[in-house]
Each structure stands twice: as C-alpha cells, then as structure tokens.
C-alpha cells in the first residue's frame, strides 16, 4: 500500500490495480513530477533524501487518518528517493472510493500532509550546483483547510 | 545513551549523519539544542535558534518541550520538502 | 482534448500524454466507474445517452472556465456513451499544472460541472430492468463551492 | 419552424426523440411547455409542471423565461446524470 523506492512507477498499472472492486465509483490519482525550473535557474535533476526508519511510519499515519475521515476502498502511495532527472515522476497517490468527493478530498489530504509531515528533503541541481529546497509556508498553511472542529 | 540523527542541510553542514551521546538524565529538546549549539562552529550555526528546526523522537514528530529519555532516537532536521 | 466515445480508454496512457512538458509539477486524474450497486439492487450494466450536438460544446465550456480560473498546462476529458457493464470506466478527467492545488481544484471543478451541466443521462439495469438514474441534489449543490464573488 | 428534441426519460415516455413544429411567433419556454402539456396523455404528464425540466436552446442551457425564435433547436430533458 505504501512504497518508498528508487525505481520508477507505472501510474496506469497502479490505478488499474485499485479499480478491481465492484463498489468503486471513483478513482483519483495524483502524480508529482520533477519540474525543470526553480527560482534560481533551470533544474537538471533533484536528489531526494529521507529518514528510512520514520518515513514509512509517517506515511502510514497519514493514510490511516485519511481512511478514518473518508470511506475509502483503496489507497496506494509511492514516493521515490535518490537522484531523479527533470520530468521524472516523484510521487504517486491513488485513492478509490464509492463517491468522487471522498476520493478527491482524501487524495488532496494525503498530499498536503505528505508535503509538510513526511520526512523527505529535496535538493535541486542547477548548473551542477545542489541547492536544498526551502519549505514553503503555503505547504504548512495548506493543512488548515483540513482542520476539523 | 541516545542516538542523534541529522538530515539534509543539517547533515551536510555538520558533516555527520548520526552520533551516539550519553544522557545525564531526561532533558527537553530545547535543552539538547542548547547543548549542541554550545559545541560552536557549524553546530552553533545550526542549533542557535530553534526556529525552522523539526524534531522527531523515536520516529514520531515531537515538540521543542518534549522530553528525551535514555535510549531514545532523536532526529533533528529542517522542514520537510518531499512530494 | 475532449472525446465522447463508445470505446474504452487507457488512463495510464492519457496521463503519460499530459506529462510531456517540463514545467509540469502535478498531474491529477479522475476516473469514474460503473458501480455494481444501486438503491434498488445489483446493477449489471448502464446505458449512457447524450445530446450529440450539445455535449462536446458543453464540455468545452466547462474546460474553458477551468482554464480561466487556474493556470493549467493540459486538460483531457473522455466520456463514454452507450452500454457499459458494471466495473467499466465511464469518464476520465486529467489535468496537469505546475502546482498541485491548481490541478486538484481544476479536476474537481470539471467533474462537478460535468455531473450537473453536461447532457448525459444514465440508465441502470437491475435484473434486466432499466431505470433512469435520478439526479442528486448533492450534484447541483456541489457547484456552490465554486461560486466566486 | 423550430426543432424540438427530447432525451432520456422524456424521449421514452413521449415515444419520440424529435419533431418539427411551426412557431406562430417568439414564445417563452414556459409557453412552449404549456402548449406541449395541452396535448394530453404522456405530454401532459411530462410537461405539466416545469420543475425538474431542463431546457437548451441551440445547444446552450436556457431558462424557463428564455425566448424561443423561429429556426431554434429546443431540447427538453430531465436533469443530467453523467459522469
């Protein structure tokens, strides 16, 4: 259900794998890619570092929280680590549910928490120089829309 | 003994990914950071100000006033930027 | 960009086709499937009717509105018509953008308007008996969250 | 002459998908519906009450008080249920 890997993934195959159940009416996928531009120039590649002992657990917690908020029928998360060239796939989240709003919301929720809670760090290479990506305030504030009261 | 882990910019700046440290007794994360900053040089630069530092104790996100106990794994890192 | 067809589609291939551009950072897809259950029993198939002269134009308008609200890099919409068995794919929306919130929001917007504005009608077959699906109030009220002022 | 199109449940109930109709002059959608309801039988059942009826004029969604002109294509159908 959750994979952290250096290998690439096949989005279509992962989506198909979640469509097996007859009561599924909606499948939403999110694919994150290495963009070729950063504020300081053209990005040729990135390097993704993670905290192996914690990353899997952190993603499991995020997925459990999503499952407790929405009636999901399937969840798949793949996050790559290591060197990735511009245009390569970084992350995949696929969620299936009976209804579309649950699937959309859960996929958005998982990505928002993954971005600001899961221990991954991105270094961008511009002209052969590595720069650690700074966290965006917008990633943290994106969590506000999921606060319940 | 506790295990300290550093990641990303911190790991590079400190020139080390992890170390073991003897703990006199339970202490807060803030106290640990002061202790590390006291080493001077890159350590001071990284841990002088707790702003922009995230901490996990035993692979769970923790706070600046969380208590560290003997045997814990304490990870210190900059805000995450995955996905 | 917009297709109305009886043939099935390959979600993975459609997503890959929208990933070509280097400034794309996010791709969101929605796939709608024929659910095997309705309120009145087990659904074996559905039949989708449309208004050929209007459907394409209606979807184009919805996509244009989404493009005017969010900075999108690519949009693909496929809606099937005719007989479809339980478990089959009905509709696909894929959106690519530099950033994930634009991609999520635009895909959700397109689906919400498609559901309540595009001229498609669904008949469900339960025990060989066809029943026209009644529109849900929730589909109309889903549009409220996109009202700007 | 205008062209009338019926879809889904309406098409089945009325037993027809489209027809041509002579228009005396511009009229509202509501007036057209009254006229159709006046045919009695299934026509009255479908068009007696404008609630739950959607209308498109020349392939654009229209309202009950929209005006129909000669040469228009007027489609009458139940709320849509695609996707």
Coordinates of C-alpha atoms in Angstrom, one line a residue:
Chain A
X1 CA 0.0 0.0 0.0
X2 CA 2.9 2.3 0.8
X3 CA 6.2 2.1 -1.1
X4 CA 9.4 4.1 -0.8
X5 CA 11.7 3.2 -3.6
X6 CA 14.3 4.4 -6.1
X7 CA 12.6 2.7 -9.0
X8 CA 10.0 4.5 -11.2
X9 CA 6.4 3.5 -11.1
X10 CA 3.6 2.8 -13.7
X11 CA 0.7 5.2 -12.8
X12 CA -1.7 3.4 -15.1
X13 CA -1.0 0.0 -13.6
X14 CA -1.4 1.3 -10.1
X15 CA -4.7 2.9 -10.9
X16 CA -6.0 -0.3 -12.6
X17 CA -4.9 -2.3 -9.5
X18 CA -7.3 -0.1 -7.4
X19 CA -10.2 -0.5 -9.8
X20 CA -10.9 -4.1 -9.1
X21 CA -13.7 -3.8 -6.6
X22 CA -17.3 -3.5 -7.9
X23 CA -18.4 -0.9 -5.5
X24 CA -15.8 1.6 -6.6
X25 CA -17.2 4.5 -8.4
X26 CA -14.3 6.9 -8.3
X27 CA -10.5 6.8 -8.6
X28 CA -8.4 9.9 -8.1
X29 CA -4.7 9.9 -8.8
X30 CA -2.0 12.5 -8.1
X31 CA 1.4 12.3 -9.8
X32 CA 4.2 14.7 -8.8
X33 CA 7.0 15.4 -11.3
X34 CA 10.4 17.0 -11.2
X35 CA 9.8 20.5 -12.6
X36 CA 12.6 21.9 -14.9
X37 CA 12.5 25.3 -13.3
X38 CA 13.4 26.7 -9.9
X39 CA 13.6 30.3 -8.7
X40 CA 17.4 30.3 -9.3
X41 CA 17.5 28.6 -12.8
X42 CA 17.0 25.5 -14.8
X43 CA 16.8 22.3 -12.8
X44 CA 18.5 19.3 -14.4
X45 CA 17.9 16.9 -11.5
X46 CA 16.9 16.5 -7.9
X47 CA 18.1 14.3 -5.1
X48 CA 15.6 13.1 -2.5
X49 CA 16.8 12.2 0.9
X50 CA 14.6 10.5 3.5
X51 CA 14.7 9.1 7.1
X52 CA 14.2 5.4 6.4
X53 CA 13.2 4.4 10.0
X54 CA 10.5 7.1 10.1
X55 CA 9.2 7.7 6.5
X56 CA 7.1 4.6 6.1
X57 CA 5.5 5.0 9.5
X58 CA 4.8 8.7 8.8
X59 CA 3.1 7.9 5.5
X60 CA 1.1 5.1 7.3
X61 CA -0.2 7.5 9.8
X62 CA -1.3 10.0 7.1
X63 CA -3.1 7.2 5.2
X64 CA -4.8 6.0 8.4
X65 CA -6.0 9.5 9.1
X66 CA -7.4 9.8 5.6
X67 CA -9.2 6.4 6.0
X68 CA -10.8 7.5 9.2
X69 CA -12.2 10.6 7.6
X70 CA -13.5 9.2 4.3
X71 CA -14.9 5.8 3.3
X72 CA -12.1 4.7 1.1
X73 CA -11.9 1.4 -0.7
X74 CA -8.2 1.6 -1.7
X75 CA -5.1 3.7 -1.2
X76 CA -1.7 3.5 -2.8
X77 CA 1.2 5.7 -2.1
X78 CA 4.6 5.5 -3.8
X79 CA 7.4 8.0 -3.1
X80 CA 10.7 7.8 -4.8
X81 CA 14.1 8.7 -3.3
X82 CA 17.6 9.2 -4.7
X83 CA 18.5 11.0 -7.9
X84 CA 15.7 12.0 -10.3
X85 CA 16.1 13.9 -13.6
X86 CA 13.8 16.8 -14.7
X87 CA 10.5 15.4 -15.9
X88 CA 10.7 12.2 -13.8
X89 CA 8.0 11.1 -11.6
X90 CA 8.5 11.7 -7.8
X91 CA 5.3 10.7 -6.0
X92 CA 2.1 8.9 -6.7
X93 CA -1.1 8.9 -4.6
X94 CA -4.1 6.9 -5.8
X95 CA -7.4 6.7 -3.9
X96 CA -10.5 4.8 -4.7
X97 CA -14.0 5.2 -3.2
X98 CA -17.6 4.8 -4.0
X99 CA -18.0 8.5 -4.5
X100 CA -15.9 11.2 -6.1
X101 CA -15.8 13.8 -3.4
X102 CA -14.3 11.4 -0.9
X103 CA -11.7 10.3 -3.4
X104 CA -10.7 13.9 -4.4
X105 CA -10.6 15.1 -0.8
X106 CA -8.6 12.1 0.5
X107 CA -6.0 12.3 -2.3
X108 CA -5.6 16.1 -1.6
X109 CA -5.4 15.5 2.1
X110 CA -2.7 12.8 1.8
X111 CA -0.6 15.0 -0.5
X112 CA -1.0 18.1 1.8
X113 CA 0.2 16.1 4.8
X114 CA 2.9 14.2 2.9
X115 CA 4.3 17.6 1.8
X116 CA 4.6 19.0 5.3
X117 CA 4.9 16.0 7.6
X118 CA 6.7 13.1 5.8
X119 CA 10.5 13.2 6.2
X120 CA 11.7 13.8 2.7
X121 CA 14.1 16.5 1.6
X122 CA 14.7 17.7 -1.9
X123 CA 17.9 19.1 -3.3
X124 CA 17.7 20.7 -6.7
X125 CA 20.7 20.8 -9.1
X126 CA 21.0 24.0 -11.1
X127 CA 24.2 24.2 -13.4
X128 CA 25.7 21.2 -11.4
X129 CA 25.2 23.0 -8.1
X130 CA 23.0 21.5 -5.5
X131 CA 20.5 23.6 -3.5
X132 CA 18.3 22.3 -0.7
X133 CA 14.8 23.3 -1.4
X134 CA 13.3 25.6 1.2
X135 CA 9.9 24.6 2.7
X136 CA 7.1 26.8 1.6
X137 CA 4.8 28.5 4.1
X138 CA 2.0 27.5 1.8
X139 CA 2.6 23.8 2.4
X140 CA 2.1 24.3 6.1
X141 CA -0.9 26.6 5.7
X142 CA -2.5 24.1 3.3
X143 CA -3.1 21.9 6.3
X144 CA -5.5 24.5 7.8
X145 CA -8.3 23.5 5.4
X146 CA -8.3 20.0 6.9
X147 CA -8.7 21.1 10.5
X148 CA -11.9 19.9 12.0
X149 CA -13.8 21.4 14.8
Chain B
X1 CA 22.9 6.8 25.6
X2 CA 20.7 8.4 22.9
X3 CA 21.1 8.3 19.2
X4 CA 21.1 11.6 17.3
X5 CA 20.3 11.7 13.6
X6 CA 20.7 14.7 11.2
X7 CA 19.3 15.1 7.8
X8 CA 19.6 17.1 4.6
X9 CA 21.1 20.6 5.1
X10 CA 21.9 19.8 8.7
X11 CA 23.7 16.6 7.9
X12 CA 25.8 18.3 5.3
X13 CA 26.6 21.3 7.4
X14 CA 27.5 19.3 10.5
X15 CA 29.4 16.7 8.4
X16 CA 27.7 13.8 10.2
X17 CA 24.6 11.8 9.7
X18 CA 24.4 10.4 13.2
X19 CA 26.1 10.0 16.6
X20 CA 25.6 8.4 20.0
X21 CA 25.5 10.6 23.1
X22 CA 25.4 9.9 26.8
X23 CA 22.4 11.4 28.5
X24 CA 22.9 12.6 32.1
X25 CA 19.1 12.5 32.7
X26 CA 15.9 13.3 30.9
X27 CA 16.0 16.6 29.1
X28 CA 13.9 18.7 26.8
X29 CA 14.5 19.1 23.1
X30 CA 15.3 22.7 23.7
X31 CA 18.0 21.8 26.3
X32 CA 19.5 19.3 23.8
X33 CA 19.7 22.0 21.1
X34 CA 21.4 24.4 23.5
X35 CA 23.9 21.7 24.4
X36 CA 24.6 21.1 20.7
X37 CA 24.9 24.8 19.9
X38 CA 27.5 25.0 22.7
X39 CA 29.9 23.0 20.5
X40 CA 30.4 26.1 18.4
X41 CA 31.1 26.4 14.7
X42 CA 28.6 24.7 12.4
X43 CA 26.8 23.3 15.5
X44 CA 26.1 26.8 16.8
X45 CA 25.0 28.0 13.4
X46 CA 22.5 25.2 13.0
X47 CA 21.1 24.9 16.6
X48 CA 21.4 28.5 17.8
X49 CA 17.9 29.3 17.0
X50 CA 15.1 26.7 17.3
X51 CA 13.1 28.3 14.6
X52 CA 13.0 26.2 11.4
X53 CA 14.1 23.0 13.2
X54 CA 11.9 19.9 13.3
X55 CA 12.4 17.1 15.7
X56 CA 11.3 13.5 15.9
X57 CA 11.7 11.3 18.9
X58 CA 11.7 7.6 18.1
X59 CA 10.4 8.3 14.6
X60 CA 7.4 10.4 15.8
X61 CA 7.2 14.1 15.3
X62 CA 7.9 15.9 18.7
X63 CA 7.9 19.4 20.0
X64 CA 10.5 21.7 21.5
X65 CA 9.3 21.0 25.0
X66 CA 9.1 17.2 24.5
X67 CA 11.3 15.2 26.9
X68 CA 14.1 13.0 25.7
X69 CA 14.8 9.8 27.7
X70 CA 17.7 7.4 27.7
X71 CA 17.6 5.0 24.7
X72 CA 15.7 7.4 22.5
X73 CA 16.5 8.1 18.9
X74 CA 16.3 11.9 18.3
X75 CA 16.3 13.2 14.8
X76 CA 16.8 16.9 14.0
X77 CA 16.1 18.2 10.5
X78 CA 14.9 21.2 8.5
X79 CA 11.3 21.5 7.4
X80 CA 10.5 18.6 5.0
X81 CA 10.2 19.2 1.3
X82 CA 9.1 16.0 -0.3
X83 CA 6.3 15.1 -2.8
Chain C
X1 CA -8.7 17.3 -25.7
X2 CA -12.3 16.3 -25.3
X3 CA -13.6 13.0 -26.6
X4 CA -17.1 11.5 -26.4
X5 CA -16.8 7.9 -27.5
X6 CA -18.2 4.3 -27.0
X7 CA -14.6 2.8 -26.8
X8 CA -12.8 2.3 -23.5
X9 CA -9.8 4.4 -22.7
X10 CA -6.3 3.8 -21.2
X11 CA -6.0 6.0 -18.2
X12 CA -2.2 5.5 -17.9
X13 CA -1.6 6.4 -21.5
X14 CA -3.7 9.6 -21.2
X15 CA -1.8 10.6 -18.0
X16 CA 1.6 10.0 -19.7
X17 CA 0.5 12.1 -22.7
X18 CA -0.1 15.1 -20.4
X19 CA 3.3 14.7 -18.6
X20 CA 5.4 15.7 -21.5
X21 CA 6.0 19.4 -20.6
X22 CA 9.0 20.1 -18.3
X23 CA 7.2 22.8 -16.3
X24 CA 4.5 20.3 -15.2
X25 CA 4.8 19.5 -11.5
X26 CA 1.4 17.9 -10.8
X27 CA -1.0 15.7 -12.7
X28 CA -4.4 14.8 -11.2
X29 CA -6.7 12.2 -12.8
X30 CA -10.3 11.3 -12.0
X31 CA -11.7 8.0 -13.3
X32 CA -15.4 7.3 -12.9
X33 CA -16.6 3.7 -13.0
X34 CA -19.9 1.8 -13.2
X35 CA -20.7 0.8 -9.6
X36 CA -22.3 -2.6 -9.2
X37 CA -24.9 -1.4 -6.7
X38 CA -27.9 1.0 -6.9
X39 CA -30.5 1.7 -4.2
X40 CA -32.9 -0.8 -5.9
X41 CA -30.4 -3.7 -6.4
X42 CA -27.4 -5.1 -8.2
X43 CA -26.5 -3.2 -11.3
X44 CA -25.3 -5.4 -14.2
X45 CA -24.9 -2.6 -16.8
X46 CA -25.7 1.0 -17.6
X47 CA -26.7 2.8 -20.8
X48 CA -25.5 6.4 -21.4
X49 CA -27.4 8.6 -23.6
X50 CA -26.2 12.1 -24.7
X51 CA -27.2 15.0 -26.9
X52 CA -24.5 14.9 -29.6
X53 CA -24.9 18.4 -30.9
X54 CA -24.5 19.9 -27.4
X55 CA -22.3 17.6 -25.3
X56 CA -19.0 18.5 -26.9
X57 CA -19.7 22.2 -26.7
X58 CA -20.9 21.9 -23.1
X59 CA -17.7 20.1 -22.1
X60 CA -15.6 22.7 -24.0
X61 CA -17.3 25.5 -22.0
X62 CA -16.6 23.7 -18.7
X63 CA -12.9 23.2 -19.6
X64 CA -12.5 26.8 -20.7
X65 CA -13.9 28.0 -17.4
X66 CA -11.5 25.8 -15.6
X67 CA -8.6 27.1 -17.7
X68 CA -9.6 30.7 -16.9
X69 CA -9.6 30.0 -13.2
X70 CA -6.4 28.0 -12.8
X71 CA -3.0 28.1 -14.7
X72 CA -3.4 24.7 -16.3
X73 CA -0.8 23.1 -18.7
X74 CA -3.0 20.3 -20.1
X75 CA -6.6 19.0 -19.8
X76 CA -8.0 15.8 -21.2
X77 CA -11.7 14.7 -20.9
X78 CA -13.1 11.4 -22.2
X79 CA -16.7 10.5 -21.6
X80 CA -18.1 7.2 -22.9
X81 CA -21.7 6.7 -24.2
X82 CA -23.7 3.6 -24.9
X83 CA -23.8 0.3 -23.0
X84 CA -21.3 -0.2 -20.2
X85 CA -21.1 -3.2 -17.8
X86 CA -20.5 -3.0 -14.1
X87 CA -16.9 -2.2 -13.3
X88 CA -16.3 -0.5 -16.7
X89 CA -14.8 3.0 -17.0
X90 CA -17.3 5.8 -17.7
X91 CA -15.4 9.1 -17.6
X92 CA -11.8 10.3 -17.4
X93 CA -10.6 13.8 -16.5
X94 CA -6.8 14.5 -16.4
X95 CA -5.4 17.9 -15.5
X96 CA -1.7 19.0 -15.4
X97 CA -0.3 22.1 -13.9
X98 CA 2.9 23.5 -12.3
X99 CA 1.3 23.1 -8.8
X100 CA -0.8 20.5 -7.1
X101 CA -3.6 22.6 -5.7
X102 CA -4.4 24.0 -9.2
X103 CA -4.5 20.5 -10.6
X104 CA -6.7 19.1 -7.8
X105 CA -9.1 22.0 -7.9
X106 CA -9.5 22.1 -11.6
X107 CA -10.1 18.4 -11.9
X108 CA -12.7 18.6 -9.1
X109 CA -14.3 21.6 -10.8
X110 CA -14.6 19.9 -14.2
X111 CA -16.2 16.8 -12.7
X112 CA -18.7 18.8 -10.6
X113 CA -19.8 20.8 -13.6
X114 CA -19.8 17.8 -15.9
X115 CA -22.1 16.0 -13.5
X116 CA -24.7 18.7 -13.4
X117 CA -24.3 20.6 -16.7
X118 CA -23.2 18.2 -19.4
X119 CA -26.1 16.5 -21.2
X120 CA -25.5 12.8 -20.4
X121 CA -28.2 10.6 -18.9
X122 CA -27.6 7.2 -17.2
X123 CA -30.0 4.2 -17.2
X124 CA -29.1 1.5 -14.8
X125 CA -30.0 -2.2 -15.5
X126 CA -31.1 -4.1 -12.4
X127 CA -32.4 -7.7 -13.1
X128 CA -32.7 -6.8 -16.8
X129 CA -34.9 -3.8 -16.0
X130 CA -33.7 -0.4 -17.0
X131 CA -34.2 2.5 -14.5
X132 CA -33.2 6.1 -15.4
X133 CA -30.9 7.4 -12.7
X134 CA -32.4 10.4 -10.8
X135 CA -30.2 13.5 -10.5
X136 CA -28.9 14.0 -7.0
X137 CA -29.4 17.3 -5.2
X138 CA -25.8 16.9 -4.0
X139 CA -24.6 17.2 -7.6
X140 CA -26.2 20.6 -8.0
X141 CA -25.2 21.8 -4.6
X142 CA -21.6 20.7 -5.2
X143 CA -21.4 23.7 -7.6
X144 CA -21.8 26.2 -4.7
X145 CA -18.3 25.7 -3.6
X146 CA -17.0 27.0 -6.9
X147 CA -19.1 30.2 -6.8
X148 CA -16.9 33.3 -6.8
X149 CA -17.8 36.7 -5.5
Chain D
X1 CA -40.3 26.1 -37.8
X2 CA -38.4 25.0 -34.7
X3 CA -36.9 21.7 -33.9
X4 CA -37.8 20.0 -30.6
X5 CA -35.5 17.3 -29.1
X6 CA -36.4 15.0 -26.2
X7 CA -33.9 12.9 -24.3
X8 CA -33.7 10.0 -21.8
X9 CA -36.9 9.5 -19.7
X10 CA -38.8 12.2 -21.7
X11 CA -37.9 10.6 -25.0
X12 CA -39.1 7.2 -23.8
X13 CA -42.3 8.5 -22.3
X14 CA -43.2 10.6 -25.3
X15 CA -42.2 7.9 -27.7
X16 CA -40.3 10.4 -29.9
X17 CA -36.8 11.8 -30.0
X18 CA -37.5 14.9 -32.1
X19 CA -40.1 16.7 -34.1
X20 CA -40.6 19.9 -36.1
X21 CA -43.1 22.5 -35.0
X22 CA -44.4 25.7 -36.6
X23 CA -43.9 28.7 -34.4
X24 CA -46.6 31.5 -34.6
X25 CA -44.1 34.0 -33.1
X26 CA -41.5 34.2 -30.4
X27 CA -42.6 32.5 -27.2
X28 CA -41.1 31.7 -23.8
X29 CA -40.0 28.2 -22.8
X30 CA -42.8 28.2 -20.3
X31 CA -45.4 28.9 -23.0
X32 CA -44.0 26.1 -25.1
X33 CA -44.3 23.7 -22.2
X34 CA -47.9 24.7 -21.7
X35 CA -48.6 24.1 -25.3
X36 CA -47.0 20.7 -25.2
X37 CA -48.8 19.8 -22.0
X38 CA -52.0 20.7 -23.7
X39 CA -51.6 17.6 -26.0
X40 CA -52.7 15.5 -23.0
X41 CA -51.6 11.9 -22.1
X42 CA -47.8 11.5 -21.7
X43 CA -47.3 15.1 -22.9
X44 CA -49.3 16.4 -20.1
X45 CA -47.5 14.1 -17.6
X46 CA -44.1 15.3 -18.7
X47 CA -44.7 19.0 -19.2
X48 CA -47.5 19.8 -16.7
X49 CA -45.0 21.0 -14.1
X50 CA -41.8 22.8 -15.2
X51 CA -40.0 21.6 -12.1
X52 CA -37.3 19.1 -12.9
X53 CA -37.2 20.0 -16.6
X54 CA -34.0 21.4 -18.2
X55 CA -34.0 23.3 -21.5
X56 CA -31.4 24.1 -24.0
X57 CA -31.9 26.5 -26.9
X58 CA -29.4 26.0 -29.8
X59 CA -27.3 23.7 -27.6
X60 CA -26.9 26.2 -24.8
X61 CA -28.6 25.9 -21.4
X62 CA -31.5 28.2 -21.2
X63 CA -34.1 29.2 -18.6
X64 CA -37.9 29.0 -18.3
X65 CA -38.3 32.6 -19.3
X66 CA -35.9 32.4 -22.3
X67 CA -37.5 33.3 -25.6
X68 CA -37.7 30.8 -28.5
X69 CA -37.4 32.2 -32.0
X70 CA -38.1 30.7 -35.4
X71 CA -35.3 28.4 -36.5
X72 CA -34.2 27.5 -33.0
X73 CA -33.4 24.0 -31.8
X74 CA -35.1 23.5 -28.4
X75 CA -34.1 20.5 -26.3
X76 CA -36.1 19.5 -23.3
X77 CA -34.7 16.9 -20.9
X78 CA -34.6 15.7 -17.3
X79 CA -31.7 16.8 -15.0
X80 CA -28.4 15.3 -16.4
X81 CA -26.8 12.3 -14.7
X82 CA -23.5 11.7 -16.5
X83 CA -20.0 11.1 -15.2

